[in-house]
Structure formats: C-alpha cells, structure tokens
PDB file of C-alpha atoms in Angstrom:
ATOM      1  CA  MET A 173      -0.100   0.069   0.184  1.00 86.00           C
ATOM      2  CA  ILE A 174       1.218   3.519  -0.884  1.00 89.00           C
ATOM      3  CA  ARG A 175       0.458   6.506   1.321  1.00 88.00           C
ATOM      4  CA  THR A 176       1.470  10.077   1.532  1.00 88.00           C
ATOM      5  CA  LEU A 177       4.003  10.630   4.397  1.00 87.00           C
ATOM      6  CA  SER A 178       2.497  11.705   7.695  1.00 85.00           C
ATOM      7  CA  LEU A 179       3.542  12.736  10.950  1.00 82.00           C
ATOM      8  CA  THR A 180       2.971   9.192  12.439  1.00 84.00           C
ATOM      9  CA  ASP A 181       5.814   8.241  10.186  1.00 86.00           C
ATOM     10  CA  ILE A 182       8.764   9.973  11.919  1.00 83.00           C
ATOM     11  CA  ILE A 183       9.938   7.621  14.346  1.00 85.00           C
ATOM     12  CA  PRO A 184       9.901   4.476  12.178  1.00 86.00           C
ATOM     13  CA  LEU A 185      11.897   6.522   9.431  1.00 85.00           C
ATOM     14  CA  ALA A 186      14.335   8.027  11.948  1.00 83.00           C
ATOM     15  CA  ASN A 187      15.473   3.906  12.492  1.00 81.00           C
ATOM     16  CA  MET A 188      14.998   2.942   8.872  1.00 81.00           C
ATOM     17  CA  PRO A 189      17.721   1.119   7.298  1.00 78.00           C
ATOM     18  CA  GLY A 190      18.527   1.026   3.600  1.00 76.00           C
ATOM     19  CA  ASN A 191      20.444   2.652   0.873  1.00 73.00           C
ATOM     20  CA  ASP A 192      19.110   6.123  -0.567  1.00 75.00           C
ATOM     21  CA  TRP A 193      19.026   4.997  -4.217  1.00 69.00           C
ATOM     22  CA  ALA A 194      18.582   8.976  -5.458  1.00 72.00           C
ATOM     23  CA  ILE A 195      21.013  10.798  -3.552  1.00 65.00           C
ATOM     24  CA  ASN A 196      23.383  13.131  -5.367  1.00 56.00           C
ATOM     25  CA  PRO A 197      26.341  11.210  -6.675  1.00 50.00           C
ATOM     26  CA  SER A 198      28.581  14.280  -5.788  1.00 52.00           C
ATOM     27  CA  MET A 199      27.660  13.396  -2.299  1.00 50.00           C
ATOM     28  CA  ALA A 200      28.382   9.774  -2.610  1.00 50.00           C
ATOM     29  CA  PRO A 201      31.365   8.335  -0.452  1.00 48.00           C
ATOM     30  CA  ILE A 202      34.812   7.656  -1.832  1.00 44.00           C
ATOM     31  CA  GLY A 203      35.008   4.663  -4.077  1.00 45.00           C
ATOM     32  CA  GLY A 204      31.230   5.359  -5.337  1.00 48.00           C
ATOM     33  CA  GLN A 205      29.436   3.397  -2.787  1.00 53.00           C
ATOM     34  CA  LYS A 206      26.164   3.527  -1.997  1.00 58.00           C
ATOM     35  CA  CYS A 207      24.970   6.542   0.409  1.00 72.00           C
ATOM     36  CA  LEU A 208      22.707   5.241   3.304  1.00 74.00           C
ATOM     37  CA  PHE A 209      19.652   6.769   4.354  1.00 79.00           C
ATOM     38  CA  SER A 210      20.047  10.151   6.604  1.00 79.00           C
ATOM     39  CA  PRO A 211      16.668  10.704   8.553  1.00 81.00           C
ATOM     40  CA  ALA A 212      18.523  14.246   9.363  1.00 79.00           C
ATOM     41  CA  SER A 213      18.955  15.359   5.853  1.00 80.00           C
ATOM     42  CA  PHE A 214      15.585  13.833   4.613  1.00 82.00           C
ATOM     43  CA  PHE A 215      13.646  15.932   7.071  1.00 82.00           C
ATOM     44  CA  TRP A 216      15.733  18.975   6.550  1.00 81.00           C
ATOM     45  CA  ASP A 217      14.712  18.728   2.391  1.00 78.00           C
ATOM     46  CA  ARG A 218      10.960  18.159   3.571  1.00 78.00           C
ATOM     47  CA  PHE A 219      11.010  21.159   5.919  1.00 79.00           C
ATOM     48  CA  ARG A 220      12.712  23.554   3.188  1.00 78.00           C
ATOM     49  CA  PHE A 221      10.755  22.215   0.271  1.00 75.00           C
ATOM     50  CA  ARG A 222       7.381  21.424   1.658  1.00 72.00           C
ATOM     51  CA  ARG A 223       5.492  23.436  -0.817  1.00 73.00           C
ATOM     52  CA  LYS A 224       7.089  22.388  -3.560  1.00 79.00           C
ATOM     53  CA  SER A 225       7.349  18.568  -2.893  1.00 85.00           C
ATOM     54  CA  GLY A 226       5.705  15.092  -2.037  1.00 88.00           C
ATOM     55  CA  ALA A 227       6.806  12.194  -0.183  1.00 90.00           C
ATOM     56  CA  TRP A 228       5.329   8.781  -0.096  1.00 91.00           C
ATOM     57  CA  VAL A 229       5.743   5.688   1.997  1.00 90.00           C
ATOM     58  CA  SER A 230       5.259   2.060   0.990  1.00 88.00           C
ATOM     59  CA  LEU A 231       3.811  -0.191   3.784  1.00 88.00           C
ATOM     60  CA  ASP A 232       3.657  -3.915   4.119  1.00 84.00           C
ATOM     61  CA  LYS A 233       1.884  -5.252   6.983  1.00 83.00           C
ATOM     62  CA  GLY A 234       2.113  -2.120   8.930  1.00 81.00           C
ATOM     63  CA  ARG A 235       5.844  -1.712   8.546  1.00 85.00           C
ATOM     64  CA  ILE A 236       7.545   0.637   6.102  1.00 87.00           C
ATOM     65  CA  ASN A 237       9.437  -0.862   3.217  1.00 87.00           C
ATOM     66  CA  GLY A 238       9.963   1.925   1.030  1.00 88.00           C
ATOM     67  CA  LEU A 239       9.807   5.844   0.686  1.00 89.00           C
ATOM     68  CA  ILE A 240      10.186   8.128  -2.099  1.00 90.00           C
ATOM     69  CA  SER A 241      10.453  11.826  -2.123  1.00 89.00           C
ATOM     70  CA  ALA A 242      10.172  14.233  -5.257  1.00 89.00           C
ATOM     71  CA  ARG A 243      10.286  18.071  -5.718  1.00 88.00           C
ATOM     72  CA  ALA A 244      10.147  20.606  -8.199  1.00 88.00           C
ATOM     73  CA  CYS A 245      13.339  22.029  -9.731  1.00 86.00           C
ATOM     74  CA  SER A 246      14.223  24.345 -12.581  1.00 78.00           C
ATOM     75  CA  GLY A 247      10.624  25.503 -12.815  1.00 77.00           C
ATOM     76  CA  PRO A 248       7.413  24.005 -12.556  1.00 76.00           C
ATOM     77  CA  THR A 249       7.746  21.465 -15.713  1.00 87.00           C
ATOM     78  CA  ALA A 250      10.684  19.397 -14.163  1.00 91.00           C
ATOM     79  CA  TRP A 251      10.331  17.409 -10.803  1.00 90.00           C
ATOM     80  CA  MET A 252      13.197  15.728  -9.265  1.00 89.00           C
ATOM     81  CA  ILE A 253      13.526  12.465  -7.299  1.00 89.00           C
ATOM     82  CA  ASP A 254      15.588  13.583  -4.415  1.00 85.00           C
ATOM     83  CA  HIS A 255      15.062  10.653  -1.825  1.00 85.00           C
ATOM     84  CA  MET A 256      14.157   6.996  -2.813  1.00 85.00           C
ATOM     85  CA  ILE A 257      14.654   4.106  -0.167  1.00 84.00           C
ATOM     86  CA  THR A 258      13.837   0.564  -0.290  1.00 81.00           C
ATOM     87  CA  VAL A 259      14.342  -1.965   3.026  1.00 79.00           C
ATOM     88  CA  SER A 260      13.678  -5.349   1.840  1.00 65.00           C
ATOM     89  CA  SER A 261      14.695  -6.842  -1.527  1.00 57.00           C
ATOM     90  CA  GLU A 262      11.933  -9.390  -1.604  1.00 58.00           C
ATOM     91  CA  GLN A 263       9.323  -6.979  -2.529  1.00 59.00           C
ATOM     92  CA  ASN A 264      10.449  -3.875  -4.062  1.00 69.00           C
ATOM     93  CA  PRO A 265       8.163  -1.327  -3.866  1.00 77.00           C
ATOM     94  CA  CYS A 266      10.024   1.091  -6.480  1.00 78.00           C
ATOM     95  CA  SER A 267       7.688   0.923  -9.284  1.00 81.00           C
ATOM     96  CA  ASP A 268       4.798   1.766  -7.007  1.00 86.00           C
ATOM     97  CA  LEU A 269       6.382   4.642  -5.455  1.00 88.00           C
ATOM     98  CA  LEU A 270       7.851   6.098  -8.718  1.00 88.00           C
ATOM     99  CA  GLU A 271       4.351   6.044 -10.055  1.00 89.00           C
ATOM    100  CA  ALA A 272       2.953   7.926  -6.859  1.00 91.00           C
ATOM    101  CA  ALA A 273       5.578  10.366  -7.588  1.00 91.00           C
ATOM    102  CA  ALA A 274       4.990  10.678 -11.495  1.00 90.00           C
ATOM    103  CA  ILE A 275       1.252  11.256 -10.472  1.00 91.00           C
ATOM    104  CA  HIS A 276       1.667  14.093  -7.914  1.00 90.00           C
ATOM    105  CA  ALA A 277       4.280  15.558 -10.268  1.00 90.00           C
ATOM    106  CA  GLY A 278       1.800  15.391 -13.018  1.00 90.00           C
ATOM    107  CA  ARG A 279      -1.015  16.911 -11.312  1.00 91.00           C
ATOM    108  CA  HIS A 280       1.230  20.017 -10.599  1.00 89.00           C
ATOM    109  CA  GLU A 281       1.955  20.305 -14.417  1.00 89.00           C
ATOM    110  CA  ALA A 282       5.131  18.433 -14.417  1.00 90.00           C
ATOM    111  CA  GLN A 283       6.398  17.341 -17.879  1.00 90.00           C
ATOM    112  CA  ARG A 284       9.423  15.477 -16.658  1.00 90.00           C
ATOM    113  CA  LEU A 285      10.580  13.470 -13.644  1.00 88.00           C
ATOM    114  CA  LEU A 286      14.295  12.991 -13.245  1.00 87.00           C
ATOM    115  CA  LEU A 287      16.353  10.620 -11.410  1.00 82.00           C
ATOM    116  CA  ASN A 288      20.017  10.903 -11.087  1.00 74.00           C
ATOM    117  CA  ILE A 289      22.009   7.874 -10.278  1.00 66.00           C
ATOM    118  CA  PRO A 290      25.271   6.535 -11.079  1.00 61.00           C
ATOM    119  CA  ASN A 291      25.823   3.662 -13.583  1.00 63.00           C
ATOM    120  CA  ASP A 292      27.462   1.429 -11.490  1.00 60.00           C
ATOM    121  CA  TRP A 293      24.468   1.105  -8.762  1.00 56.00           C
ATOM    122  CA  HIS A 294      22.648  -1.594 -11.201  1.00 59.00           C
ATOM    123  CA  CYS A 295      19.008  -0.267 -10.770  1.00 60.00           C
ATOM    124  CA  GLU A 296      18.557   0.827 -14.431  1.00 61.00           C
ATOM    125  CA  ARG A 297      16.226  -2.236 -14.668  1.00 62.00           C
ATOM    126  CA  MET A 298      14.055  -1.437 -11.685  1.00 60.00           C
ATOM    127  CA  VAL A 299      13.793   2.463 -12.380  1.00 61.00           C
ATOM    128  CA  ARG A 300      12.983   1.872 -16.115  1.00 62.00           C
ATOM    129  CA  SER A 301       9.778  -0.536 -15.466  1.00 58.00           C
TER     130      SER A 301
END
C-alpha cells in the first residue's frame, strides 16, 4: 500500500535502514559506494521544500518498506526524485513509489521526472519498469 508521508511516520523513518538510491552522486562516499539513508537530511529537505514537494511511503503489514520523495526543480515543469529508499529486496516497492511521485508531479503540471543515479548502482532495470 502506498500513501503520503505523515507525522506518524517520523519515528519509524528515524530507524529505517537502507540505501538512498536517489542521493546526488556528488555526495556519495569515496569509491562510489551507495549512500545510506540519512533521516536528518531527509527531514531537512522536507522542511525546506514543503510547498514544492511530496513524499510517499510503501507499507507492508504495517511496516514501512520503502520511501520516495520528489520536488520541483528549475521551474514547475521539471521534478526531481531526491530520495528513494527500499528496505527489503524481496518485495521491491520502487515502481509503485515512482508511479505515485509521477502522478503527483503530473498534477502539478510537470512534464519531466528526473532521477539521477550513477551507472554502477545497477538499478536501471528497476527504474525503467
């Protein structure tokens, strides 16, 4: 089940493990390793871009197993996925989360949805679907 992020999700997100697949590659650690999800930077981004952004969580049996957030960038016609986190590899909620972000961006007159990921992270197949 996909739903918008709410205040009740703050505590579960503070302890959420996982890689942030959409983090800006320039912020990646040396060696091109994946960036771990940082709740502090996520909540700071939500606070700064609250009027021009949206965030959604994927729930499985009441537990959060995925998170995505998107925001407007360079005008209203382009939106960017700025955080995309998945917890379990068994049930990958990324396609549903990306769809929720695309629908929200489309309702705000976006024509493009951007996701910036390094080539060596091998999640291209997941994102294209």
